[in-house]
Short mmCIF file of C-alpha atoms in Angstrom, two decimals:
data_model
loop_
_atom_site.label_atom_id
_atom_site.label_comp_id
_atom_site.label_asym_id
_atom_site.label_seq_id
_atom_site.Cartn_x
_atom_site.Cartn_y
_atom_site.Cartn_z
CA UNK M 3 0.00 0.00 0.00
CA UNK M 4 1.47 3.50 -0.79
CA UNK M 5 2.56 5.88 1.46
CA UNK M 6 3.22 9.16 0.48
CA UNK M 7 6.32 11.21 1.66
CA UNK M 8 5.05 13.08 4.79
CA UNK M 9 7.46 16.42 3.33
CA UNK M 10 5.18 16.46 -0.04
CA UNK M 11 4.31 20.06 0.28
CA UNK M 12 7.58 22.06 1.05
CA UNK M 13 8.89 22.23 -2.65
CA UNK M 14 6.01 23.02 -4.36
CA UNK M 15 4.52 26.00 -5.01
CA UNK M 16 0.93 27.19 -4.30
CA UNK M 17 -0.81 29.85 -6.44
CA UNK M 18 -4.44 31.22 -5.53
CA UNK M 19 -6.85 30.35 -8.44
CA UNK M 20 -8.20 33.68 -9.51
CA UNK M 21 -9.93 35.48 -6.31
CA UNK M 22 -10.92 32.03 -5.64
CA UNK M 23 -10.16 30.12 -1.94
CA UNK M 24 -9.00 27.58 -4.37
CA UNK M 25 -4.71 27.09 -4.48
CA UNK M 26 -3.27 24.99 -7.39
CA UNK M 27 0.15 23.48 -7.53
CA UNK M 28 2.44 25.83 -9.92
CA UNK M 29 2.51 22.39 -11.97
CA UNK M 30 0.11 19.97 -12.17
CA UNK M 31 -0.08 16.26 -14.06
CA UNK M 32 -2.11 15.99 -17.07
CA UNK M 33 -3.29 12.57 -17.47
CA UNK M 34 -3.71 12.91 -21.82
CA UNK M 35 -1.42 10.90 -22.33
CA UNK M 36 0.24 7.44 -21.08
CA UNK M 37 -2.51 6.84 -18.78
CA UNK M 38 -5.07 4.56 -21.48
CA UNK M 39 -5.18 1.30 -22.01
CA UNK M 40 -2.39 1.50 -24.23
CA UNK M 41 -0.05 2.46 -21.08
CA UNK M 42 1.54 0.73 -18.71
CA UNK M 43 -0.60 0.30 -15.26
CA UNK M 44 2.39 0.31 -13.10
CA UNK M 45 4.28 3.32 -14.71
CA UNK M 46 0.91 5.12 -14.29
CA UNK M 47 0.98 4.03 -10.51
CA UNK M 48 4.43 5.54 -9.82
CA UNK M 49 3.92 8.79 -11.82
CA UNK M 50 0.76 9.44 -9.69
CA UNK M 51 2.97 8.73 -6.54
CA UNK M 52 5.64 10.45 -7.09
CA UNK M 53 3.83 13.60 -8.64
CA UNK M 54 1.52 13.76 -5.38
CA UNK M 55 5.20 12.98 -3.57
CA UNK M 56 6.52 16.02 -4.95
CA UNK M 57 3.83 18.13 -4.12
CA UNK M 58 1.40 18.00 -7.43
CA UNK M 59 -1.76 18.01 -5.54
CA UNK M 60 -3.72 18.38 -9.04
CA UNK M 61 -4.40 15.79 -11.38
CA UNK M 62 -6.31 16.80 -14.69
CA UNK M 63 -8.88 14.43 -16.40
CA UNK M 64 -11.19 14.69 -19.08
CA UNK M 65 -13.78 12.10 -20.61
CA UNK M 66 -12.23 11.01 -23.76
CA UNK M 67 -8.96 10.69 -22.34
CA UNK M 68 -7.07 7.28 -23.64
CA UNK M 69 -7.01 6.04 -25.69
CA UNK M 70 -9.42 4.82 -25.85
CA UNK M 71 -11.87 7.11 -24.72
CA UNK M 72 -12.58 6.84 -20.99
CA UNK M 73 -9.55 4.69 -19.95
CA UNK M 74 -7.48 7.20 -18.05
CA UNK M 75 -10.23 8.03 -15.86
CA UNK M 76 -10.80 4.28 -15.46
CA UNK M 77 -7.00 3.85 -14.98
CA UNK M 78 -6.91 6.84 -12.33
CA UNK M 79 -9.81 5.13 -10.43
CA UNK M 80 -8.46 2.14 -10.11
CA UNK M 81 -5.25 3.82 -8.54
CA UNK M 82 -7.45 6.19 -6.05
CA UNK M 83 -9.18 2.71 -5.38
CA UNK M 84 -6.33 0.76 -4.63
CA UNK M 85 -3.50 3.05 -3.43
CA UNK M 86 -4.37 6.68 -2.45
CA UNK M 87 -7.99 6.72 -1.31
CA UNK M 88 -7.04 7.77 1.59
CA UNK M 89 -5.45 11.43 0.05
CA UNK M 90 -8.54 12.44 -1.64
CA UNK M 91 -9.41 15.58 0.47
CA UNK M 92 -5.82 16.73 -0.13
CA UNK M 93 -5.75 16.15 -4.39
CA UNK M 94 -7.73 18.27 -6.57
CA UNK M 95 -9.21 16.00 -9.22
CA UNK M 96 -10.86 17.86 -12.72
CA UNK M 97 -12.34 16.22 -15.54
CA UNK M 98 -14.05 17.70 -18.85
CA UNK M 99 -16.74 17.54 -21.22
CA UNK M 100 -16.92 18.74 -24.69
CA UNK M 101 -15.72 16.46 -27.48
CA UNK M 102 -17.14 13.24 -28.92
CA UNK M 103 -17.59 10.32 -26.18
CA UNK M 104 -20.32 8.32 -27.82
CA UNK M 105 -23.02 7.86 -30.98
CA UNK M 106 -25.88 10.27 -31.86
CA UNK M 107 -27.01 13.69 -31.27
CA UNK M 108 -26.34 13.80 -27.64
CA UNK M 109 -22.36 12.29 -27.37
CA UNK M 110 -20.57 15.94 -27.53
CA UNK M 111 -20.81 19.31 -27.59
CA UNK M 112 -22.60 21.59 -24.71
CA UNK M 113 -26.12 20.62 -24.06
CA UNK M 114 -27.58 20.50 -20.52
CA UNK M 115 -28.24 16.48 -21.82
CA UNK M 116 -24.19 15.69 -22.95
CA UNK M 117 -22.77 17.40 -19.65
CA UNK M 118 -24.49 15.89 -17.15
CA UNK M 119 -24.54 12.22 -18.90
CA UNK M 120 -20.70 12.98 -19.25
CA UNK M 121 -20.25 13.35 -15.68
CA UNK M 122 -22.14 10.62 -14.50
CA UNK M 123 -20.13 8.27 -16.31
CA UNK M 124 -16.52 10.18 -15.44
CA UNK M 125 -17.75 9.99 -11.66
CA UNK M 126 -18.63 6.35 -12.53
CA UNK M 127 -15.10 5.26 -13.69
CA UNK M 128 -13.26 6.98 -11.17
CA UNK M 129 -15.03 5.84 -8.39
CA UNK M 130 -16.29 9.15 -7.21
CA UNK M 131 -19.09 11.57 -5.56
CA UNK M 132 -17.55 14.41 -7.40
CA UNK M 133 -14.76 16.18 -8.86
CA UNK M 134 -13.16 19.12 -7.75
CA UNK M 135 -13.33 20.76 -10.99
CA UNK M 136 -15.50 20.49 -13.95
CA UNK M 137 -14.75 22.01 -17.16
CA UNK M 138 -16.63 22.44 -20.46
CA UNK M 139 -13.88 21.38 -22.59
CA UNK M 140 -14.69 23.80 -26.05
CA UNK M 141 -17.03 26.51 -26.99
CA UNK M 142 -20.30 25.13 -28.61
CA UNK M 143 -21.26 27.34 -31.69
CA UNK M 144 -24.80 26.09 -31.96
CA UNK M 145 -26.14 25.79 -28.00
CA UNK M 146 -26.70 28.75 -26.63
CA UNK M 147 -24.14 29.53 -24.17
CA UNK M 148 -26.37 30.64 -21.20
CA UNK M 149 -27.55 26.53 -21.45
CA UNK M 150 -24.14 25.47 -21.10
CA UNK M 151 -23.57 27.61 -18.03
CA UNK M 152 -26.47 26.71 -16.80
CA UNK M 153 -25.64 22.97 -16.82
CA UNK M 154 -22.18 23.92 -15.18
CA UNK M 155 -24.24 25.63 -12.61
CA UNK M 156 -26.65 22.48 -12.06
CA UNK M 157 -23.68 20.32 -11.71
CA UNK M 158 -22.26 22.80 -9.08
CA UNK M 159 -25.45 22.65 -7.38
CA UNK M 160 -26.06 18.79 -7.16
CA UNK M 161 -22.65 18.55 -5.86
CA UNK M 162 -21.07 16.60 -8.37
CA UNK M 163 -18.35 19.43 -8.54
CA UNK M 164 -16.96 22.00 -6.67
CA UNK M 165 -15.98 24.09 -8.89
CA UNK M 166 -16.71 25.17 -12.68
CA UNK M 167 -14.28 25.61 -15.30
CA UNK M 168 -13.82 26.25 -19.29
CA UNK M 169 -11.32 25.11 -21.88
CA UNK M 170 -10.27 26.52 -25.14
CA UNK M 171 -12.52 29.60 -25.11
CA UNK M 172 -11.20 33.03 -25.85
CA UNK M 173 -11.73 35.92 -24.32
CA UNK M 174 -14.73 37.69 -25.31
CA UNK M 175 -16.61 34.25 -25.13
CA UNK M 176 -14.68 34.06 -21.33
CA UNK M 177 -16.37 37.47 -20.72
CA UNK M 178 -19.74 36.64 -21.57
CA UNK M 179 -19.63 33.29 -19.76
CA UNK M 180 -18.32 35.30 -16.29
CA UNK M 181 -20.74 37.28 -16.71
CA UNK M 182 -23.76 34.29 -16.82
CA UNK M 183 -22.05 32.33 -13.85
CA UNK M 184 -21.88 35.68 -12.01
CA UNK M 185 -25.39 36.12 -12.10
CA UNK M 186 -26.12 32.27 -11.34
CA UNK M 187 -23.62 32.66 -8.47
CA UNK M 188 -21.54 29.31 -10.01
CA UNK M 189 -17.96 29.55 -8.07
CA UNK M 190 -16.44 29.26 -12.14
CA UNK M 191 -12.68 30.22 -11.17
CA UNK M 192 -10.76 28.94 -14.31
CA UNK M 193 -9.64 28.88 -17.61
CA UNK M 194 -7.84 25.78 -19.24
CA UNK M 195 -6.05 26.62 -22.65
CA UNK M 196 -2.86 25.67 -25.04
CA UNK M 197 -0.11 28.00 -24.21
CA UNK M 198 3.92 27.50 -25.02
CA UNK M 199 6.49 29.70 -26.00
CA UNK M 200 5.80 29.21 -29.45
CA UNK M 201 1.78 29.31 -29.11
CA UNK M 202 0.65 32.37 -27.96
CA UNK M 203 -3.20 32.33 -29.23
CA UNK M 204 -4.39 33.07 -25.53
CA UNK M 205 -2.08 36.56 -25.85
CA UNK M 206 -3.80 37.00 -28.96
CA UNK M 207 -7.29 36.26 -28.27
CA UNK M 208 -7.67 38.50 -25.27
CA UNK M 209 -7.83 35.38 -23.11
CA UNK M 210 -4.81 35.92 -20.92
CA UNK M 211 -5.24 39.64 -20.22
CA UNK M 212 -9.29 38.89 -19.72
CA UNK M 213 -8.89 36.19 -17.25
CA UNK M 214 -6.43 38.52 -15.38
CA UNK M 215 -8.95 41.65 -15.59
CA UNK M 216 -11.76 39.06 -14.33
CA UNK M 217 -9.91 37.80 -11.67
CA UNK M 218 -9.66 34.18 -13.09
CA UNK M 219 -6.96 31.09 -13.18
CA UNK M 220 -5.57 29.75 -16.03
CA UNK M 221 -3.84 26.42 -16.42
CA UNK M 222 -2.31 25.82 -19.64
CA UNK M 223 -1.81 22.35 -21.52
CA UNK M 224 0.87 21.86 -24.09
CA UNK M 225 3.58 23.93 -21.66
CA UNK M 226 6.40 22.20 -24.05
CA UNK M 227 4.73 22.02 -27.26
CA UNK M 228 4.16 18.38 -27.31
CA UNK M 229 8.00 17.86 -26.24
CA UNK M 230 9.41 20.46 -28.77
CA UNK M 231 10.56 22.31 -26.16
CA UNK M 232 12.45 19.80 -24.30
CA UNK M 233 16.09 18.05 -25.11
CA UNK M 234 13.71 15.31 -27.28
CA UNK M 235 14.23 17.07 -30.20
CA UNK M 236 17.21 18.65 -30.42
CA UNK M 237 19.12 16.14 -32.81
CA UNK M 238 16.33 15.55 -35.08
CA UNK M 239 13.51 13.12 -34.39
CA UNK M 240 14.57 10.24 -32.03
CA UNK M 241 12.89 6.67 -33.04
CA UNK M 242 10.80 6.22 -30.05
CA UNK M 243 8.98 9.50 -30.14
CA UNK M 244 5.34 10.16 -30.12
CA UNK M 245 5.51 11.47 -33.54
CA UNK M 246 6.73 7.96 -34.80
CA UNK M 247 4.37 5.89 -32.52
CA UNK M 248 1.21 8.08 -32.20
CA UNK M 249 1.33 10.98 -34.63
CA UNK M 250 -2.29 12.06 -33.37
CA UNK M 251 -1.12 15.38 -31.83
CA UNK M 252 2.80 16.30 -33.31
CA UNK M 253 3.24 15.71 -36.80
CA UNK M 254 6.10 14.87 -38.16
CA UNK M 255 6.03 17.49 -41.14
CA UNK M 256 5.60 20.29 -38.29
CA UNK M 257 9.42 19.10 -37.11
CA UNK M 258 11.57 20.94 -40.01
CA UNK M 259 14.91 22.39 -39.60
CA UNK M 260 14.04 25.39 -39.14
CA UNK M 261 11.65 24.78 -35.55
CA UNK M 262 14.46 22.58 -35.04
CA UNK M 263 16.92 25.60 -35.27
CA UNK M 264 14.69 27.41 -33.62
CA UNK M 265 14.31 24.85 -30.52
CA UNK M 266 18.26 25.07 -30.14
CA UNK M 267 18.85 29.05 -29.97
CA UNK M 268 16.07 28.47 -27.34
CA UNK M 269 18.33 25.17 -25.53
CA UNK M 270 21.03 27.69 -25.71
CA UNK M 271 18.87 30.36 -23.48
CA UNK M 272 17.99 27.68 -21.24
CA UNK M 273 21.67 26.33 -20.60
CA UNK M 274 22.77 30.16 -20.22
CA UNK M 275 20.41 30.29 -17.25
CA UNK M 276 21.72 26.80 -15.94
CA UNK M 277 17.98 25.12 -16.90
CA UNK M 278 17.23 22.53 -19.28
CA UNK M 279 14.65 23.81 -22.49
CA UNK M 280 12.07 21.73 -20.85
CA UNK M 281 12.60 23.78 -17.44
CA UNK M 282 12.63 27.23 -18.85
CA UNK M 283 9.91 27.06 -21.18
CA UNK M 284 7.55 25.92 -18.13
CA UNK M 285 9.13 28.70 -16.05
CA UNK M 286 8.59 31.13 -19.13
CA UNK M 287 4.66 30.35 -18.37
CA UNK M 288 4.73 31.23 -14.68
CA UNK M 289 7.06 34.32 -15.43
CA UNK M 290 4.41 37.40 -14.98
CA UNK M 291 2.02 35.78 -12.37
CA UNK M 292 -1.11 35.20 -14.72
CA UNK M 293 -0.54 31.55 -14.92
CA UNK M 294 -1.82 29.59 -12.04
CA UNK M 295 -0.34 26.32 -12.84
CA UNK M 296 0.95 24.57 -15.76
CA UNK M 297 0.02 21.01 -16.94
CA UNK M 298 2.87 18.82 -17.49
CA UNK M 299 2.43 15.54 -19.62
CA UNK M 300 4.70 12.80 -18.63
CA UNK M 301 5.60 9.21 -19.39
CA UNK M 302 8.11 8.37 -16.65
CA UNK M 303 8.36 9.53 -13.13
CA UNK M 304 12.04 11.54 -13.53
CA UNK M 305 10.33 13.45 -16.23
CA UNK M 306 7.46 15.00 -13.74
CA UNK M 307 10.70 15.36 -11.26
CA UNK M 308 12.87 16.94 -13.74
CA UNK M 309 9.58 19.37 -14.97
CA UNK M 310 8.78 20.88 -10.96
CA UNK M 311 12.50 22.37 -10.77
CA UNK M 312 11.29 24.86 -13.48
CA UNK M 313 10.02 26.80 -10.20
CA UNK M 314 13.20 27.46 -8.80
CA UNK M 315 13.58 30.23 -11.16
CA UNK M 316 11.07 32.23 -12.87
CA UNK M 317 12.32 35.38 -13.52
CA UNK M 318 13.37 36.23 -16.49
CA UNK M 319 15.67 39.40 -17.67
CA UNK M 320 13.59 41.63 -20.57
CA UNK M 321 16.97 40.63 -22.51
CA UNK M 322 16.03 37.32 -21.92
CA UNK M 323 12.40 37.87 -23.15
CA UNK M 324 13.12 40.12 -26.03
CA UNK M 325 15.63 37.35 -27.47
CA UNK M 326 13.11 34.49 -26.63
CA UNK M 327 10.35 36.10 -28.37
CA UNK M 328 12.83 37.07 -31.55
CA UNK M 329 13.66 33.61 -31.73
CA UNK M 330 10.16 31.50 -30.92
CA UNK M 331 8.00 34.43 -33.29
CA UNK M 332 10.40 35.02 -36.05
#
């Protein structure tokens, strides 16, 4: 039975969600990847221990997590179940709703119908009487968006969360959705979007200065561009990379010489401030204090140990910035 290390919380970092009572780890462990069917159960086991070791408090979920759809939450239960039922009032576990889970007219999107069924059957695989976060995973363009609140607010209500989130919304859509959970009193406290060094839609969008004006988190996925921004990379494409085995999310035509030449000026930032490319571009994230935590992918337990020094330095020099941004935008 596991144990965890009774000094888990003095190297980690705490940031307040928003104006929220709610504190997130400054990185938390996305369970996309390496935690379906496809993954090993006892390398999952050991990255969830040594992550909540370490001080990662947060683990991130969503429905069609896998592959296939539904396994990682399935996976994750089984590990609450067997080994760390007994931390649950000290993790904060999120799951989302949004894309396609299963046939006909009511298997994705943002109806009142999908987001409740969705959760009932997330709750159901993990083994839970709620989640500590529920997001609607992307903006709906046919139901009307006060519905979709509304649900989020209903779930709220029954319980089945404790607080409501949104992913992948920008931020006049982020505006008008604050301003529906205002009204229905929904504690909503944050925003989950894609955000690297060398994707900057939320800056773009008006999502990162809105959430900051409304006085909401954001945790961003993707923190190393799919593993661009790490040492994976920086010889070409190694054999046993995702791009070879599962090209779902980095393609292979997206790795030319020239991101690659790109990804080593960055390396050479990153060894100049004595940090791997992996540790500064999460550290780039948390650099200006509008980033509550960062997501980190992993599929070994050094890499989620290797990913949590990034907060030992955060502060960058505007030379620093200025060259990053010359280099990542150019």
């Amino acid at each position: 039975m596991y144990t965890a290390n009774e000094n888990r919380y003095e190297k980690m970092q705490y940031n307040r969600c928003g104006n929220s009572g709610l504190k997130l780890p400054a990185v938390s462990l996305g369970l996309w990847h390496n935690f379906g069917d496809t993954g090993n159960f006892e390398n999952m086991k050991q990255m969830c221990f040594t992550a909540f070791d370490n001080g990662i408090t947060h683990f991130d979920l969503a429905n069609n997590y896998g592959p296939a759809e539904g396994s990682a939450e399935r996976n994750f239960g089984k590990i609450l179940k067997e080994d760390m039922a007994s931390y649950r009032d000290e993790m904060i576990i999120s799951t989302k709703a949004g894309y396609y889970m299963w046939p006909g007219p009511y298997g994705e999107w943002g109806s009142r119908k999908y987001l409740i069924a969705s959760l009932d059957q997330s709750l159901q695989r993990m083994g839970l009487e709620y989640v500590d976060i529920f997001y609607h995973h992307r903006p709906d363009p046919e139901t009307p968006l006060e519905e979709t609140m509304e649900a989020l607010a209903q779930i709220v209500r029954s319980g089945k969360a404790l607080y409501a989130g949104i992913s992948n919304y920008d931020g006049p859509r982020l505006e008008k959705a604050t301003a529906i959970l205002t009204d229905l009193h929904v504690p909503f406290v944050i925003n989950q979007n894609r955000y690297n060094i060398f994707d900057r839609t939320i800056e773009k969008n008006g999502l990162k200065e809105k959430a900051k004006e409304l006085n909401k988190g954001i945790i961003c996925f993707s923190p190393l561009a799919q593993g661009l921004l790490s040492d994976r990379y920086l010889q070409g494409i190694p054999e046993d990379s995702r791009v070879r085995t599962d090209g779902r999310f980095l393609q292979e035509n997206r790795i030319n010489e020239d991101v690659l030449t790109k990804v080593r000026a960055l390396n050479d930032i990153a060894a100049k401030r004595g940090q791997t490319l992996a540790e500064m571009a999460l550290a780039w994230i948390l650099k200006d204090g509008y980033v509550t935590s960062v997501l980190v992918g992993a599929s070994k337990p050094s890499q989620i140990l290797d990913n949590i020094k990034a907060i030992e330095n955060i502060t960058f020099s505007e030379e620093e910035l200025k060259e990053i941004d010359r280099i990542s935008q150019g």
